[in-house]
Amino acid sequence: MGGDDAGESDRGDREPDSDDWTAESETGVSGGEDGHSPQVSDEVDALFDALADEHRRLVLYYLRDRESADLDELATVVSGWLQARAPDHDMVTPDDREGVRTALHHVQLPRLADTSFVSYDREAQVATLTGTTDLLAPILDQSLADDRRAVGSVDGRRGPGGDRS
Amino acid sequence: MSREKESCTLRKFVDEVATNRRTITVYAPEPDEALAEHFETRGVTVAHEPLPADGSGGFVVVTADGEFVGSVPRRIARRVVSPVAADLGTGAEKAHWLPMNLLADTTFVSFDRAQLLAASREIEDRAYRRARGTLRTGFQSLSRVPDQRVVYDALVEKPDLDVHIYGRPDVPTGSDREAQLPDATIHAEDVPEIRRFWFIVYDGGGDDRQACALLAEEVDGDPGSFRGFWTYDPETVADLDDYLDATY
């Protein structure tokens, strides 16, 4: 994992006077009310809102290693991945994928683009990770670790191999 | 017969599947060597896209000419490589067949008669369970129908399932044959492709997920040996269904 020590180097661009955001982000507590940087805590809130939905979470996971991806690719990835995380043995049909594609285009990607982490070009249908990943990385790592516990317990085992990395 | 000219249109379906190669992309934390080897030895291109480890094991996407065909969890796809007992039997865990077919359908296969029968049984069983729609079976020769009597007796009993049987008329017409399967539509056709092709086409009875077809041509000079494909693609199934409906 190693996300906890993700640097704070870029953070200064957007919020020079808070040193506490990392701890807050890991507990999910917004620091705005108790005098810590409201701007950063807004971002943390936005990120947790983004992560609260499984579609958006998977988009963030996927974009993290690629920076940008087009809508077709994201529809394929999110529909396939959702099914892989489900306990049943069904397949994803072109119709299923189309449904996910529509939801991504009209709801999930615009919602992600409301945060400072993702931009979505509706014309070109390309989503891009923006700015620093310093805030994003440890939270996504933590979220993935949580998923591994949850998904792994869906049917009492993990997927066949390849879970470690 | 005037049909002789266009008599090998079924072969066009086979040729198209043979050329319309599919690509498999494995989205997983690590490349899956076993899956890659399984499909690459069958002439299917396999790509890997890294995915963060979330415990799901990832998924496998099938595309044809860049078009999305379907995807399955990788834990299911692995069972194509290492089937468990339930995948091989015709009994339990039917649900597994659907995703398996998506992958099986990427393979252009050779069959012997026993394998054809086993594969046909799966399609017949699906039609039986769904109990609606249209099932079209080409036995090559109508004299083979009696061997399948038990299965087809059960199929024609389903009032909402339309059963069509095709074959060279090598049994006496009339009462005998009609008495065998009174509720099936028998197409006695003495044309080359009906003699050469074994097929079974089930339209899914309104559910694309259930649509499937098997089409195989007996190899020249090697009787009992077949070349063809098993498709789960609703479009291909519908095209086959339309073709058979319009032609015979």
Coordinates of C-alpha atoms in Angstrom, one line a residue:
Chain A
M1 CA 0.0 0.0 0.0
G2 CA 2.3 2.7 1.2
G3 CA -0.2 5.4 0.7
D4 CA 0.2 6.9 4.1
D5 CA 3.5 8.6 3.3
A6 CA 2.3 10.0 0.0
G7 CA 4.0 13.3 -0.2
E8 CA 2.4 16.6 0.7
S9 CA 4.5 18.4 -1.9
D10 CA 1.7 19.4 -4.2
R11 CA -0.8 20.2 -1.6
G12 CA 0.6 23.7 -1.2
D13 CA -0.8 24.7 -4.5
R14 CA -4.3 24.7 -3.2
E15 CA -4.0 25.0 0.6
P16 CA -0.9 26.4 2.0
D17 CA -1.8 26.6 5.7
S18 CA -3.1 23.2 6.7
D19 CA -0.9 20.4 7.9
D20 CA -3.7 18.2 9.2
W21 CA -5.6 17.1 6.1
T22 CA -3.9 13.8 5.8
A23 CA -5.1 12.6 9.3
E24 CA -8.5 14.0 8.6
S25 CA -8.8 12.3 5.3
E26 CA -8.0 9.0 6.8
T27 CA -10.7 9.2 9.4
G28 CA -13.2 10.8 7.1
V29 CA -13.7 13.7 9.5
S30 CA -14.1 17.0 7.9
G31 CA -11.9 19.6 9.5
G32 CA -13.8 22.7 8.4
E33 CA -15.7 23.2 11.6
D34 CA -12.7 23.0 14.0
G35 CA -10.7 25.7 12.3
H36 CA -8.7 23.6 9.8
S37 CA -8.6 24.6 6.2
P38 CA -12.1 24.6 4.9
Q39 CA -10.9 24.3 1.3
V40 CA -9.0 21.1 1.8
S41 CA -11.7 19.6 3.9
D42 CA -14.2 20.5 1.1
E43 CA -12.0 18.5 -1.2
V44 CA -11.9 15.6 1.2
D45 CA -15.7 15.7 1.5
A46 CA -16.0 15.8 -2.3
L47 CA -13.6 12.9 -2.5
F48 CA -15.6 10.8 0.0
D49 CA -18.7 11.7 -1.8
A50 CA -17.1 10.5 -5.0
L51 CA -16.0 7.3 -3.4
A52 CA -19.4 6.6 -1.9
D53 CA -20.7 5.4 -5.2
E54 CA -19.3 2.2 -6.6
H55 CA -19.3 3.4 -10.2
R56 CA -17.4 6.5 -9.3
R57 CA -15.0 4.6 -7.1
L58 CA -14.1 2.2 -9.9
V59 CA -13.6 5.1 -12.3
L60 CA -11.1 6.7 -9.9
Y61 CA -9.3 3.4 -9.3
Y62 CA -9.0 2.9 -13.1
L63 CA -8.0 6.5 -13.9
R64 CA -5.4 6.6 -11.2
D65 CA -3.0 4.4 -13.2
R66 CA -3.9 5.8 -16.6
E67 CA -4.7 9.5 -16.0
S68 CA -7.3 9.5 -18.8
A69 CA -9.7 7.2 -20.4
D70 CA -12.6 7.6 -22.8
L71 CA -16.2 6.8 -22.1
D72 CA -16.3 3.5 -24.0
E73 CA -13.4 2.2 -22.2
L74 CA -14.8 3.3 -18.8
A75 CA -18.1 1.7 -19.6
T76 CA -16.4 -1.6 -20.4
V77 CA -14.3 -1.4 -17.3
V78 CA -17.0 -0.4 -14.8
S79 CA -19.6 -2.8 -16.1
G80 CA -17.1 -5.7 -16.1
W81 CA -15.6 -4.8 -12.8
L82 CA -19.0 -4.4 -11.1
Q83 CA -19.9 -7.9 -12.2
A84 CA -16.6 -9.3 -11.0
R85 CA -17.2 -7.8 -7.6
A86 CA -20.7 -9.3 -7.4
P87 CA -21.2 -12.7 -5.9
D88 CA -23.1 -14.3 -8.8
H89 CA -21.8 -15.8 -12.0
D90 CA -23.5 -13.7 -14.6
M91 CA -22.0 -12.1 -17.7
V92 CA -22.2 -8.6 -18.9
T93 CA -24.1 -8.1 -22.1
P94 CA -23.8 -5.2 -24.6
D95 CA -27.1 -3.9 -23.1
D96 CA -25.7 -4.0 -19.6
R97 CA -22.7 -2.1 -20.7
E98 CA -24.8 0.5 -22.5
G99 CA -26.7 1.1 -19.3
V100 CA -23.5 1.8 -17.4
R101 CA -22.2 3.9 -20.3
T102 CA -25.3 6.1 -20.0
A103 CA -25.1 6.4 -16.3
L104 CA -21.4 7.4 -16.5
H105 CA -22.0 10.0 -19.1
H106 CA -25.0 11.7 -17.6
V107 CA -24.5 11.2 -13.9
Q108 CA -21.3 9.7 -12.6
L109 CA -18.6 11.4 -14.7
P110 CA -20.2 14.9 -14.3
R111 CA -20.5 14.3 -10.6
L112 CA -16.8 13.3 -10.5
A113 CA -16.0 16.4 -12.5
D114 CA -17.6 18.5 -9.7
T115 CA -14.5 17.6 -7.6
S116 CA -11.1 18.9 -8.4
F117 CA -9.8 15.4 -9.1
V118 CA -11.4 14.6 -12.4
S119 CA -12.3 16.6 -15.5
Y120 CA -14.8 15.3 -18.0
D121 CA -14.9 16.5 -21.6
R122 CA -18.5 15.7 -22.6
E123 CA -17.8 16.5 -26.2
A124 CA -14.8 14.2 -26.6
Q125 CA -16.2 11.9 -23.9
V126 CA -12.8 11.6 -22.2
A127 CA -12.3 11.7 -18.4
T128 CA -9.0 12.8 -17.1
L129 CA -7.4 12.8 -13.6
T130 CA -6.4 16.3 -12.8
G131 CA -4.0 17.9 -10.5
T132 CA -2.2 16.2 -7.7
T133 CA -2.9 12.6 -6.7
D134 CA -1.2 13.2 -3.3
L135 CA -4.6 13.6 -1.6
L136 CA -6.2 10.9 -3.7
A137 CA -3.6 8.2 -3.5
P138 CA -3.8 7.3 0.2
I139 CA -7.5 7.4 0.2
L140 CA -7.8 5.2 -2.8
D141 CA -5.3 2.8 -1.3
Q142 CA -7.4 2.6 1.9
S143 CA -10.5 2.2 -0.1
L144 CA -9.0 -0.7 -2.1
A145 CA -7.9 -2.3 1.1
D146 CA -11.4 -2.1 2.4
D147 CA -12.7 -3.5 -0.9
R148 CA -10.3 -6.5 -0.6
R149 CA -11.8 -7.3 2.7
A150 CA -15.4 -6.8 1.6
V151 CA -15.2 -8.4 -1.9
G152 CA -13.1 -11.2 -0.6
S153 CA -15.8 -12.1 1.9
V154 CA -18.6 -12.1 -0.7
D155 CA -18.3 -15.7 -1.4
G156 CA -15.9 -16.7 1.3
R157 CA -12.8 -16.5 -0.9
R158 CA -10.8 -14.2 -3.1
G159 CA -10.6 -14.3 -6.8
P160 CA -8.3 -16.9 -8.2
G161 CA -4.9 -15.5 -7.8
G162 CA -3.7 -12.1 -8.9
D163 CA -5.0 -10.4 -5.8
R164 CA -1.7 -9.5 -4.5
S165 CA 0.1 -6.7 -6.1
Chain B
M1 CA -33.7 -27.6 -57.3
S2 CA -33.5 -23.9 -57.7
R3 CA -32.0 -23.6 -54.3
E4 CA -28.9 -25.5 -55.2
K5 CA -27.3 -22.3 -56.3
E6 CA -27.4 -20.6 -53.0
S7 CA -27.1 -23.9 -51.1
C8 CA -24.0 -23.0 -49.3
T9 CA -25.1 -19.9 -47.5
L10 CA -24.7 -21.6 -44.2
R11 CA -21.0 -21.9 -45.0
K12 CA -20.9 -18.1 -45.2
F13 CA -21.8 -18.0 -41.5
V14 CA -19.0 -20.4 -40.7
D15 CA -16.5 -18.4 -42.8
E16 CA -17.6 -15.2 -41.2
V17 CA -17.0 -16.5 -37.7
A18 CA -13.7 -17.9 -38.8
T19 CA -12.5 -14.5 -40.1
N20 CA -14.3 -12.3 -37.6
R21 CA -11.7 -13.1 -34.9
R22 CA -12.3 -12.1 -31.4
T23 CA -10.0 -10.5 -29.0
I24 CA -9.9 -11.2 -25.3
T25 CA -8.7 -8.6 -22.8
V26 CA -7.9 -9.7 -19.3
Y27 CA -8.3 -6.8 -16.8
A28 CA -6.5 -8.0 -13.7
P29 CA -3.7 -7.1 -11.4
E30 CA -1.4 -9.5 -13.0
P31 CA -1.3 -11.1 -16.5
D32 CA -3.2 -14.5 -16.4
E33 CA -0.8 -16.9 -18.1
A34 CA -3.2 -19.8 -18.0
L35 CA -6.0 -17.9 -19.7
A36 CA -3.7 -16.4 -22.2
E37 CA -2.2 -19.8 -23.2
H38 CA -5.6 -21.4 -23.4
F39 CA -6.9 -18.9 -25.9
E40 CA -3.8 -18.1 -27.8
T41 CA -3.4 -21.8 -28.7
R42 CA -6.9 -21.5 -30.2
G43 CA -6.0 -18.5 -32.3
V44 CA -7.5 -15.9 -30.1
T45 CA -5.5 -12.7 -29.3
V46 CA -5.2 -12.1 -25.6
A47 CA -4.3 -8.7 -24.1
H48 CA -3.7 -7.7 -20.5
E49 CA -4.8 -4.4 -18.9
P50 CA -3.6 -3.9 -15.3
L51 CA -6.2 -3.2 -12.7
P52 CA -5.7 -2.3 -9.0
A53 CA -6.2 -5.3 -6.7
D54 CA -9.6 -5.0 -5.1
G55 CA -10.0 -8.7 -4.3
S56 CA -12.4 -9.4 -7.2
G57 CA -9.8 -11.0 -9.4
G58 CA -10.8 -8.8 -12.3
F59 CA -12.7 -9.6 -15.5
V60 CA -12.3 -10.7 -19.0
V61 CA -13.7 -8.7 -22.0
V62 CA -14.5 -10.2 -25.4
T63 CA -14.5 -7.9 -28.4
A64 CA -15.0 -8.7 -32.1
D65 CA -13.6 -6.1 -34.6
G66 CA -13.3 -3.7 -31.7
E67 CA -17.0 -4.1 -30.8
F68 CA -17.9 -5.1 -27.2
V69 CA -19.4 -8.6 -27.2
G70 CA -19.5 -9.3 -23.5
S71 CA -17.5 -9.7 -20.3
V72 CA -17.3 -12.2 -17.5
P73 CA -15.6 -12.2 -14.1
R74 CA -12.2 -13.7 -14.4
R75 CA -13.0 -16.3 -11.7
I76 CA -15.6 -17.6 -14.2
A77 CA -13.4 -17.4 -17.2
R78 CA -10.8 -19.5 -15.4
R79 CA -13.2 -22.4 -15.4
V80 CA -13.0 -22.6 -19.1
V81 CA -9.3 -23.5 -18.6
S82 CA -9.9 -25.7 -15.5
P83 CA -13.5 -26.7 -15.5
V84 CA -14.9 -28.0 -12.3
A85 CA -17.2 -31.0 -12.3
A86 CA -20.3 -28.8 -12.3
D87 CA -19.2 -27.2 -15.6
L88 CA -18.9 -30.4 -17.4
G89 CA -22.1 -32.1 -16.4
T90 CA -25.5 -31.1 -17.8
G91 CA -27.1 -30.9 -14.4
A92 CA -26.3 -28.4 -11.7
E93 CA -25.1 -24.8 -12.0
K94 CA -26.6 -24.1 -15.4
A95 CA -25.9 -20.4 -14.9
H96 CA -22.2 -21.1 -15.6
W97 CA -22.9 -22.1 -19.1
L98 CA -23.9 -18.6 -20.2
P99 CA -20.6 -16.9 -19.5
M100 CA -18.7 -20.0 -20.6
N101 CA -20.4 -19.8 -23.9
L102 CA -19.3 -16.3 -24.4
L103 CA -15.8 -17.6 -24.3
A104 CA -16.4 -20.9 -26.0
D105 CA -17.9 -18.9 -28.9
T106 CA -14.5 -17.2 -29.4
T107 CA -13.2 -20.6 -30.5
F108 CA -13.6 -22.0 -33.9
V109 CA -13.9 -25.6 -33.2
S110 CA -13.7 -29.1 -34.6
F111 CA -16.3 -31.6 -33.3
D112 CA -16.8 -35.3 -33.6
R113 CA -20.4 -36.5 -33.6
A114 CA -20.4 -37.2 -29.8
Q115 CA -19.2 -33.7 -29.1
L116 CA -21.9 -32.3 -31.4
L117 CA -24.5 -34.3 -29.6
A118 CA -23.3 -33.1 -26.2
A119 CA -23.3 -29.5 -27.3
S120 CA -26.7 -29.8 -29.0
R121 CA -28.0 -31.2 -25.8
E122 CA -27.1 -28.0 -24.0
I123 CA -29.0 -25.9 -26.5
E124 CA -32.0 -28.3 -26.4
D125 CA -32.0 -28.1 -22.6
R126 CA -32.0 -24.4 -22.6
A127 CA -35.0 -24.3 -25.0
Y128 CA -36.7 -26.9 -22.8
R129 CA -36.2 -24.9 -19.6
R130 CA -37.3 -21.6 -21.2
A131 CA -40.2 -23.4 -22.9
R132 CA -40.8 -20.7 -25.5
G133 CA -39.4 -19.4 -28.7
T134 CA -38.2 -21.2 -31.7
L135 CA -35.8 -24.1 -31.9
R136 CA -34.4 -25.2 -35.3
T137 CA -32.5 -28.4 -35.5
G138 CA -30.8 -29.8 -38.6
F139 CA -30.1 -33.5 -38.3
Q140 CA -28.6 -33.9 -41.8
S141 CA -30.9 -36.8 -42.3
L142 CA -34.4 -37.3 -41.0
S143 CA -33.5 -40.9 -40.3
R144 CA -31.6 -39.6 -37.3
V145 CA -34.7 -38.2 -35.6
P146 CA -35.8 -41.4 -33.9
D147 CA -32.5 -41.5 -31.9
Q148 CA -33.4 -38.1 -30.5
R149 CA -37.0 -39.1 -29.9
V150 CA -37.0 -38.8 -26.1
V151 CA -35.6 -35.3 -26.1
Y152 CA -37.7 -34.0 -28.9
D153 CA -40.9 -35.6 -27.6
A154 CA -40.3 -33.5 -24.4
L155 CA -39.6 -30.4 -26.5
V156 CA -42.6 -30.5 -28.6
E157 CA -44.8 -30.9 -25.6
K158 CA -44.0 -27.3 -24.7
P159 CA -46.9 -25.4 -26.3
D160 CA -45.0 -22.1 -26.6
L161 CA -41.9 -23.7 -28.1
D162 CA -41.9 -23.9 -31.9
V163 CA -39.8 -26.9 -33.0
H164 CA -38.5 -27.2 -36.5
I165 CA -36.6 -30.2 -37.7
Y166 CA -34.6 -30.2 -40.9
G167 CA -33.0 -33.1 -42.8
R168 CA -32.7 -35.1 -46.0
P169 CA -35.9 -37.1 -46.4
D170 CA -34.3 -40.5 -46.2
V171 CA -37.3 -42.0 -44.3
P172 CA -40.7 -42.6 -45.8
T173 CA -42.9 -39.5 -45.8
G174 CA -46.3 -39.5 -44.3
S175 CA -47.8 -41.2 -41.3
D176 CA -44.7 -42.8 -39.9
R177 CA -42.7 -39.6 -39.6
E178 CA -45.6 -37.4 -38.7
A179 CA -46.5 -39.9 -36.0
Q180 CA -43.1 -39.5 -34.4
L181 CA -43.3 -35.8 -33.8
P182 CA -46.7 -34.6 -34.6
D183 CA -46.1 -31.2 -33.0
A184 CA -42.9 -30.4 -34.8
T185 CA -42.6 -28.8 -38.2
I186 CA -40.6 -31.2 -40.4
H187 CA -38.6 -29.7 -43.2
A188 CA -37.6 -32.5 -45.6
E189 CA -35.0 -30.9 -47.8
D190 CA -32.7 -32.7 -50.1
V191 CA -30.2 -30.0 -50.7
P192 CA -26.4 -30.0 -50.1
E193 CA -26.2 -27.7 -47.1
I194 CA -28.9 -29.5 -45.3
R195 CA -27.1 -32.8 -45.9
R196 CA -23.7 -31.4 -44.9
F197 CA -24.5 -29.1 -41.9
W198 CA -25.5 -30.0 -38.4
F199 CA -27.2 -27.1 -36.8
I200 CA -29.3 -26.2 -33.8
V201 CA -30.5 -22.7 -33.4
Y202 CA -32.5 -21.5 -30.4
D203 CA -33.7 -17.9 -30.6
G204 CA -33.8 -17.5 -26.8
G205 CA -37.6 -17.1 -26.6
G206 CA -37.4 -13.4 -26.2
D207 CA -34.3 -13.4 -24.0
D208 CA -31.1 -12.5 -25.8
R209 CA -29.1 -14.1 -23.0
Q210 CA -30.6 -17.4 -23.8
A211 CA -30.1 -17.2 -27.6
C212 CA -27.5 -19.6 -28.9
A213 CA -26.7 -21.7 -31.9
L214 CA -24.4 -24.4 -33.1
L215 CA -23.4 -24.7 -36.7
A216 CA -21.0 -27.3 -38.0
E217 CA -20.2 -28.7 -41.5
E218 CA -19.2 -32.3 -42.0
V219 CA -15.6 -32.3 -43.3
D220 CA -15.2 -33.6 -46.9
G221 CA -13.6 -37.0 -46.9
D222 CA -13.8 -37.4 -43.2
P223 CA -17.3 -38.5 -42.3
G224 CA -18.2 -37.9 -38.6
S225 CA -15.8 -35.0 -38.3
F226 CA -17.2 -31.5 -38.2
R227 CA -15.9 -27.9 -38.4
G228 CA -17.9 -25.0 -37.1
F229 CA -18.7 -22.8 -34.2
W230 CA -21.0 -22.4 -31.2
T231 CA -22.3 -18.9 -30.8
Y232 CA -23.9 -17.0 -28.0
D233 CA -24.1 -13.8 -30.0
P234 CA -27.8 -12.9 -30.3
E235 CA -27.3 -11.2 -33.7
T236 CA -25.6 -14.2 -35.3
V237 CA -28.3 -16.4 -33.8
A238 CA -31.0 -14.2 -35.2
D239 CA -29.4 -14.1 -38.6
L240 CA -29.2 -17.9 -38.7
D241 CA -32.8 -18.2 -37.5
D242 CA -33.9 -15.7 -40.2
Y243 CA -32.0 -17.5 -42.9
L244 CA -33.4 -20.9 -42.0
D245 CA -36.9 -19.5 -41.7
A246 CA -36.7 -17.7 -45.1
T247 CA -35.0 -20.5 -47.0
Y248 CA -36.7 -23.7 -45.9

